[in-house]
Short mmCIF file of C-alpha atoms and ligand atoms in Angstrom, two decimals:
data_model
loop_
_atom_site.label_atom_id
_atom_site.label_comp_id
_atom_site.label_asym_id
_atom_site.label_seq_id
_atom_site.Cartn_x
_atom_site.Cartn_y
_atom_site.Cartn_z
CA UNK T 1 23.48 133.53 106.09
CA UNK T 2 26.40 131.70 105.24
CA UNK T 3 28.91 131.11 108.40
CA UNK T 4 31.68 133.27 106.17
CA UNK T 5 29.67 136.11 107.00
CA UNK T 6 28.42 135.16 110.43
CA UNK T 7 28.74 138.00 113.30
CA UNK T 8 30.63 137.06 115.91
CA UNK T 9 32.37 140.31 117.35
CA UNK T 10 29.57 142.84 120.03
CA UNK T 11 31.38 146.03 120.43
CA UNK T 12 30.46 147.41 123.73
CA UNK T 13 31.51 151.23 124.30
CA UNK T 14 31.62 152.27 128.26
CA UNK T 15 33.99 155.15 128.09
CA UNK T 16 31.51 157.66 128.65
CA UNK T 17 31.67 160.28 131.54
CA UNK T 18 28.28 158.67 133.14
CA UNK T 19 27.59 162.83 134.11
CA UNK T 20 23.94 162.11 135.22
CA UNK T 21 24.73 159.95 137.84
CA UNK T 22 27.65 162.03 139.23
CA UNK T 23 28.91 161.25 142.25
CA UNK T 24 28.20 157.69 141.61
CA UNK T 25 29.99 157.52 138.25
CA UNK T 26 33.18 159.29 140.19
CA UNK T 27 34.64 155.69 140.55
CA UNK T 28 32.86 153.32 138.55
CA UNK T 29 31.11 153.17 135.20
CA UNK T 30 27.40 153.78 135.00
CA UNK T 31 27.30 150.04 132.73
CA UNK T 32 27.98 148.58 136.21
CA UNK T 33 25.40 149.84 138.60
CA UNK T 34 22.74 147.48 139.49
CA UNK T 35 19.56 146.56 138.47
CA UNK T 36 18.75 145.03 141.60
CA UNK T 37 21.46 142.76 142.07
CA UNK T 38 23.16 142.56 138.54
CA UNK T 39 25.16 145.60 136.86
CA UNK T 40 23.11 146.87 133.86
CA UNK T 41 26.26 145.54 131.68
CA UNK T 42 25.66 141.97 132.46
CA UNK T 43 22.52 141.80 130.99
CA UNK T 44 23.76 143.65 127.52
CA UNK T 45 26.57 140.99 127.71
CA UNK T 46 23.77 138.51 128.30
CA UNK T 47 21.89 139.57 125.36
CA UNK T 48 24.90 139.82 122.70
CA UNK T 49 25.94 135.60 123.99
CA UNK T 50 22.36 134.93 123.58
CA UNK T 51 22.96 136.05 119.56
CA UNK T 52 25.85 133.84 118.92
CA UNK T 53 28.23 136.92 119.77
CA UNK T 54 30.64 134.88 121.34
CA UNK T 55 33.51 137.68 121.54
CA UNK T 56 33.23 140.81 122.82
CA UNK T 57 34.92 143.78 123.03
CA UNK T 58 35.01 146.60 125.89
CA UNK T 59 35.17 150.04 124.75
CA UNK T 60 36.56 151.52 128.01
CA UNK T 61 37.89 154.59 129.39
CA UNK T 62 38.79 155.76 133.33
CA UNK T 63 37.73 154.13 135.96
CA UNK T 64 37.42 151.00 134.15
CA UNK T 65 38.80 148.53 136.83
CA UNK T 66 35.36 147.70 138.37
CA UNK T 67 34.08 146.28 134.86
CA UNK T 68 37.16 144.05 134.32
CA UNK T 69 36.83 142.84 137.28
CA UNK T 70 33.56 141.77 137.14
CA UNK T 71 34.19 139.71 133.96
CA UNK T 72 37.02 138.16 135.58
CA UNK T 73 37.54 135.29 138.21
CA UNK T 74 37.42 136.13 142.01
CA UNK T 75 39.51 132.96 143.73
CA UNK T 76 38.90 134.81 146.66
CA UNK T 77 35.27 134.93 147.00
CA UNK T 78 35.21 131.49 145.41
CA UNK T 79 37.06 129.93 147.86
CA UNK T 80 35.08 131.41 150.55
CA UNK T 81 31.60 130.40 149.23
CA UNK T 82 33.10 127.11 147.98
CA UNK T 83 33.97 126.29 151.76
CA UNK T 84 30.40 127.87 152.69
CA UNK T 85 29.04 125.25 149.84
CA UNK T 86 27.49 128.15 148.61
CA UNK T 87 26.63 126.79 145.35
CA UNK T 88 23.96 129.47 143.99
CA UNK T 89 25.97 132.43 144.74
CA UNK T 90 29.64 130.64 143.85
CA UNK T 91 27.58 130.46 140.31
CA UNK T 92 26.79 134.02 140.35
CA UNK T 93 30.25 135.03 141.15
CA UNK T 94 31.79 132.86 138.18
CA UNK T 95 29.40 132.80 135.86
CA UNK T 96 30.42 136.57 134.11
CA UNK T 97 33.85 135.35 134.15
CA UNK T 98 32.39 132.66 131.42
CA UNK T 99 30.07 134.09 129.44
CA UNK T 100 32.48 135.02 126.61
CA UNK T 101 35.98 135.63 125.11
CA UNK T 102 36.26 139.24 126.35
CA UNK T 103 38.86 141.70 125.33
CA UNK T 104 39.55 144.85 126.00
CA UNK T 105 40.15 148.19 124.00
CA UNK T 106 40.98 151.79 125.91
CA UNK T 107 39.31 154.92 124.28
CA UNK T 108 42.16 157.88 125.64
CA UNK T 109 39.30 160.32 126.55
CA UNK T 110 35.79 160.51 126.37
CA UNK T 111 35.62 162.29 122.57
CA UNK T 112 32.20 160.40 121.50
CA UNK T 113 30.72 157.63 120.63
CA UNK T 114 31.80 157.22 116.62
CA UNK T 115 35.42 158.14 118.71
CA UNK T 116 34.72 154.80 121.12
CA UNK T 117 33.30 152.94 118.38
CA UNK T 118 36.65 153.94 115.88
CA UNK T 119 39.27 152.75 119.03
CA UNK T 120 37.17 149.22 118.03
CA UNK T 121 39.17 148.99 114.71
CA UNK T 122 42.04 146.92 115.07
CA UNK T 123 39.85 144.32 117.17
CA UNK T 124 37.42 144.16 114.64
CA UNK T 125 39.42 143.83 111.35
CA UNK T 126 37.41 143.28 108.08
CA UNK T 127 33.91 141.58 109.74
CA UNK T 128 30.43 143.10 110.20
CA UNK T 129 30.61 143.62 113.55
CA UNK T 130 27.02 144.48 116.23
CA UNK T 131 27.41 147.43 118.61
CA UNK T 132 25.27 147.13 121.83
CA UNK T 133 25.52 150.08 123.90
CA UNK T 134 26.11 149.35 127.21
CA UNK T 135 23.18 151.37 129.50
CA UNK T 136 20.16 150.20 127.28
CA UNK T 137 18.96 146.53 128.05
CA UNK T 138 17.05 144.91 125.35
CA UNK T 139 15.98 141.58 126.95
CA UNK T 140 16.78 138.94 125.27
CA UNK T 141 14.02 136.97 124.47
CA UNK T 142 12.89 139.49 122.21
CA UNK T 143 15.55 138.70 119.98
CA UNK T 144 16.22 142.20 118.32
CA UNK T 145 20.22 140.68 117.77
CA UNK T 146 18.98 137.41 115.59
CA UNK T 147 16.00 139.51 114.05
CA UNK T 148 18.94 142.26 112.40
CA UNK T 149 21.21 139.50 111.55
CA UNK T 150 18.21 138.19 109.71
CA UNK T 151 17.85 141.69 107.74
CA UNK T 152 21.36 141.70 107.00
CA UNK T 153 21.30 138.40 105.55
CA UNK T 154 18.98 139.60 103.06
CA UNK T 155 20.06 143.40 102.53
CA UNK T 156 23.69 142.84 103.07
CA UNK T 157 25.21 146.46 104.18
CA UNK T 158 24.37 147.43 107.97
CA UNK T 159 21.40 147.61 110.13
CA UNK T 160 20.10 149.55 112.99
CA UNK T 161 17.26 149.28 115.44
CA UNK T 162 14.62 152.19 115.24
CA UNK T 163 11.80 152.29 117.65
CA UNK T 164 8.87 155.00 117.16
CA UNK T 165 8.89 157.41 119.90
CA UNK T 166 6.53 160.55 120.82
CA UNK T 167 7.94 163.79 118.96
CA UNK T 168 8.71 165.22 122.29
CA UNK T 169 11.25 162.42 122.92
CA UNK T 170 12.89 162.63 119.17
CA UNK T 171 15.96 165.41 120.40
CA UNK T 172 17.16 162.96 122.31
CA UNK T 173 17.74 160.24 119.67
CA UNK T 174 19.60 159.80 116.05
CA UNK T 175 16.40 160.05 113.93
CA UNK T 176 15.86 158.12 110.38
CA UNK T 177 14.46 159.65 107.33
CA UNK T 178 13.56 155.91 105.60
CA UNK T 179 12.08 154.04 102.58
CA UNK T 180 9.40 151.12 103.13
CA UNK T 181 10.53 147.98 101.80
CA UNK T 182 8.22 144.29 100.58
CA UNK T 183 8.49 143.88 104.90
CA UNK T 184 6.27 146.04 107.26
CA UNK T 185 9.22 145.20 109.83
CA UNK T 186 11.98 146.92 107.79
CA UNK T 187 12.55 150.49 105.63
CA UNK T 188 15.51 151.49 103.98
CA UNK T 189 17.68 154.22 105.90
CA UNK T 190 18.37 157.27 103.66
CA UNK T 191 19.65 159.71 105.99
CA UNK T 192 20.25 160.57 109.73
CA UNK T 193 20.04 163.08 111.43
CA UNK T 194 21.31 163.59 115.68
CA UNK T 195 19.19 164.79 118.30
CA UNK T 196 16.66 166.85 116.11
CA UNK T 197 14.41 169.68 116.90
CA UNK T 198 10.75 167.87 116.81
CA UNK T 199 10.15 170.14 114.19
CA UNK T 200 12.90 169.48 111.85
CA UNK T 201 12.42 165.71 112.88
CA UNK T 202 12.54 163.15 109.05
CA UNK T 203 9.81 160.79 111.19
CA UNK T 204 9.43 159.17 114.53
CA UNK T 205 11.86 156.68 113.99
CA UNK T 206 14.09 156.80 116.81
CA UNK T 207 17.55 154.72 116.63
CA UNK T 208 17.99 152.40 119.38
CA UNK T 209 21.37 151.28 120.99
CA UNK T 210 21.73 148.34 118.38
CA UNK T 211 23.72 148.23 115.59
CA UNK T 212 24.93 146.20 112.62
CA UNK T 213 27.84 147.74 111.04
CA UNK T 214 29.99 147.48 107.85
CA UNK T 215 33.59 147.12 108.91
CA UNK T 216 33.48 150.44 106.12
CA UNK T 217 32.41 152.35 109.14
CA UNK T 218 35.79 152.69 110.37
CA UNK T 219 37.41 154.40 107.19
CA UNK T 220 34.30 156.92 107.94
CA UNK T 221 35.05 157.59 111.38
CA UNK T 222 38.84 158.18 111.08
CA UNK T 223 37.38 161.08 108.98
CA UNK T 224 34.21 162.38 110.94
CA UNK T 225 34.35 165.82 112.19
CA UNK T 226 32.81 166.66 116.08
CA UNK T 227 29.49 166.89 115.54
CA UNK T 228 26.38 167.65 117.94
CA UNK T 229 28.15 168.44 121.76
CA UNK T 230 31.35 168.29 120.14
CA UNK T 231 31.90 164.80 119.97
CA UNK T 232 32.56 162.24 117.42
CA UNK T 233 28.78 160.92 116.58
CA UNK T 234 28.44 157.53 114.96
CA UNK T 235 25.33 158.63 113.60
CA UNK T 236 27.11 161.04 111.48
CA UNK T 237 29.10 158.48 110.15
CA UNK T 238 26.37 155.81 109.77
CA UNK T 239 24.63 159.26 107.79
CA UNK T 240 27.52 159.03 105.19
CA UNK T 241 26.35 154.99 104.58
CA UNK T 242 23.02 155.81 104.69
CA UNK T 243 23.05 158.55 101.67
CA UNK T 244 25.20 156.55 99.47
CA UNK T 245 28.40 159.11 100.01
CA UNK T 246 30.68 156.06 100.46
CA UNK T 247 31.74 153.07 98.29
CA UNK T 248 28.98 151.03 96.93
CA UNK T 249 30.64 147.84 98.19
CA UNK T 250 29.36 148.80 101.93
CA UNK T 251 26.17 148.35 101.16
CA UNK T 252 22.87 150.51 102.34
CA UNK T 253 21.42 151.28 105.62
CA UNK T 254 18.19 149.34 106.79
CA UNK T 255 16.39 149.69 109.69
CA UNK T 256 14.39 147.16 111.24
CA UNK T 257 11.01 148.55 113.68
CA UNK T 258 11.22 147.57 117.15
CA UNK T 259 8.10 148.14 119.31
CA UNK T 260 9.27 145.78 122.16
CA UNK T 261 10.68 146.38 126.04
CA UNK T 262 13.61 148.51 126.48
CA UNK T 263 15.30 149.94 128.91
CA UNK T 264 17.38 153.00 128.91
CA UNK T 265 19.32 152.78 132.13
CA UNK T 266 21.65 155.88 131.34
CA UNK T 267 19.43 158.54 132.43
CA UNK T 268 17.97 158.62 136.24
CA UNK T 269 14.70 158.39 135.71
CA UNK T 270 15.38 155.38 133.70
CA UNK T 271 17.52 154.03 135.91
CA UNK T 272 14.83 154.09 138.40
CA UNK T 273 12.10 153.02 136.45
CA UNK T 274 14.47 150.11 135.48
CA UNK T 275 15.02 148.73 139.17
CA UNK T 276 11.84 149.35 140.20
CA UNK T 277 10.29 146.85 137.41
CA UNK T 278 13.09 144.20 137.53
CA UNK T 279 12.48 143.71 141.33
CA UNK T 280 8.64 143.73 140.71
CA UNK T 281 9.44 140.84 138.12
CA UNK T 282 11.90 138.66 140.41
CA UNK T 283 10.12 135.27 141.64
CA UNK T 284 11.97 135.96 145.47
CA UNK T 285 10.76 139.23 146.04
CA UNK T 286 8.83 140.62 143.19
CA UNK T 287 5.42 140.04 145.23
CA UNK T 288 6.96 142.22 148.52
CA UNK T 289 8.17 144.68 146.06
CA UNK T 290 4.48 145.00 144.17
CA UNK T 291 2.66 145.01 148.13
CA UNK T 292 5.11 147.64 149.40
CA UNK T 293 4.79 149.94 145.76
CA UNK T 294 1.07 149.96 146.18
CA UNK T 295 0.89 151.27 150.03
CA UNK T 296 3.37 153.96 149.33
CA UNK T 297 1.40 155.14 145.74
CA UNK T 298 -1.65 154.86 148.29
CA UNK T 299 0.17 157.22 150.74
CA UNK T 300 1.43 159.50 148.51
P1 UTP B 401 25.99 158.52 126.68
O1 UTP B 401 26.07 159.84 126.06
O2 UTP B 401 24.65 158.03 127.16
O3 UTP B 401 26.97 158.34 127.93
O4 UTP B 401 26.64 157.47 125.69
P2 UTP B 401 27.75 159.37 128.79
O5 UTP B 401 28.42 160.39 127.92
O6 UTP B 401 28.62 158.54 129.69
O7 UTP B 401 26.58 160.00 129.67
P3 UTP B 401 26.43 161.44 130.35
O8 UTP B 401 25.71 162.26 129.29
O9 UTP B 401 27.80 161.96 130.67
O10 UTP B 401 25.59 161.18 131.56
C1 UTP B 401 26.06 156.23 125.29
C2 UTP B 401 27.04 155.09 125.49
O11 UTP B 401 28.26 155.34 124.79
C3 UTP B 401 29.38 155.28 125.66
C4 UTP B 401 28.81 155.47 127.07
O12 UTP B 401 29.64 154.81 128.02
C5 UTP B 401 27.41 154.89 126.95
O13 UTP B 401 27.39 153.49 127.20
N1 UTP B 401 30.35 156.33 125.29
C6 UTP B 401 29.95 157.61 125.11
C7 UTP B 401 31.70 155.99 125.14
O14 UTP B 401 32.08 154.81 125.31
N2 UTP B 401 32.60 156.96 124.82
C8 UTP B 401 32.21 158.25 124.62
O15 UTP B 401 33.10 159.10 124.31
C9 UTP B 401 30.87 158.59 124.77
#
């Protein structure tokens, strides 16, 4: 790809009410609770650097002061484990605070996704721009980020991440009705529809929280309708792209198959699941973790 048409921007949307983890989400955004010890949101922020996504905008609503301060400096704390010589944690403290140019956007309430992704606009300007929803970690050496910008490069347009799920799972997803294309890897998207009855379901392509998007997106949002819960969807407008009902310069709608580890941190069980096998991972205590997990299954 040439660098004139190089992503750069990672829209990150965290207005959302967090409901599922009420009262936790009272104060704080569900993007910051912790997968052991790091918010969920640090490694999505991770994962977008990791790309070459070197600014990145927050989508946020209430209760949004936790997150900024996170990605900000603490002289406070630093000073204190500076003195303590602290130099592993003083690194832990600072090192959000330098991943990337962050900025900030406020969505006024909580009206939807397309809604969060539309109050993106005036950062984004004219530029494909990625969208990495902020409770699913992808990790990062899977590369799902480099991999779409490698299907956009050839297909121009936008791109999404589909994943196949088990029909019982498909009404919780955007699902894609798609075209196969010369690459196993990658179909064409023709149409979209949200959270679909299994039975109604185009295929078991589920869309992931990953996006490549034509800066044409916006013009489609300001127009959406509420859609599915009331809200603005972004799959509806990604649905307009995807049948051809807007300008040919915005391209088409490809999808590229995902069948790698991902993480959907927004729901409880999730959640759970989540901590449970980052802390079996972790070289301190991932082998008192695994010991302790087997005695309990054994007990229960
Ligand atoms: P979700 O639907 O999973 O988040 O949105 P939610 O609405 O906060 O969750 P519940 O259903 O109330 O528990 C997916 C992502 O989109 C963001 C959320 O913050 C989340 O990261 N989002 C959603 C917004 O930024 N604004 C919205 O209006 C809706």
């Amino acid at each position: 790809m040439s660098s004139a048409c190089r992503v750069r921007k990672a829209v990150l949307p965290v207005a959302g009410m967090g409901t599922r983890f009420l009262p936790a989400t009272k104060a704080t955004p569900k993007e910051m609770l912790p997968i052991v010890d790091k918010p969920v949101i640090q490694y999505v922020v991770e994962e977008a650097v990791a790309a070459g996504l070197d600014d990145v905008l927050f989508v946020t609503g209430r209760a949004k002061r936790a997150l900024e301060d996170h990605f900000d400096y603490n002289g406070e704390l630093e000073n204190m484990l500076e003195a303590r010589n602290d130099l592993e944690k003083l690194s832990a403290v600072r090192g959000p605070a330098q991943l990337a140019q962050i900025h900030y956007a406020r969505q006024g309430s909580p009206s939807g996704l397309g809604h969060a992704v539309l109050c993106a606009k005036a950062h984004v300007g004219d530029e494909t721009f990625a969208v990495l929803l902020g409770d699913e970690i992808i990790p990062s050496e899977n590369q799902v980020l480099d991999k779409m910008f490698k299907v956009l490069a050839k297909h121009g347009g936008s791109v999404l991440l589909l994943k196949r799920v088990p029909s019982d799972e498909l009404s919780r997803y955007g699902v894609a009705s798609v075209k196969p294309t010369d690459d196993e890897n990658v179909v064409e998207v023709i149409d979209l529809v949200e959270k679909p009855d299994p039975a109604q379901a185009p295929s078991d392509l589920a869309v992931l929280g990953r996006y490549v998007l034509n800066p044409a997106i916006f013009e489609i949002l300001e127009t959406t309708k509420p859609g599915k819960g009331g809200e603005i969807q972004l799959t509806d407008a990604i649905q307009v792209l995807a049948r051809g009902e807007f300008n040919a310069s915005a391209g088409k709608v490809h999808g590229l198959i995902y069948d790698g580890e991902r993480f959907d941190t927004g729901e409880i069980l999730g959640y759970i699941t989540t901590v449970i096998e980052f802390a079996t991972r972790r070289a301190d205590i991932g082998s008192d973790v695994k010991a302790w997990l087997q005695k309990f299954v054994q007990g229960l």
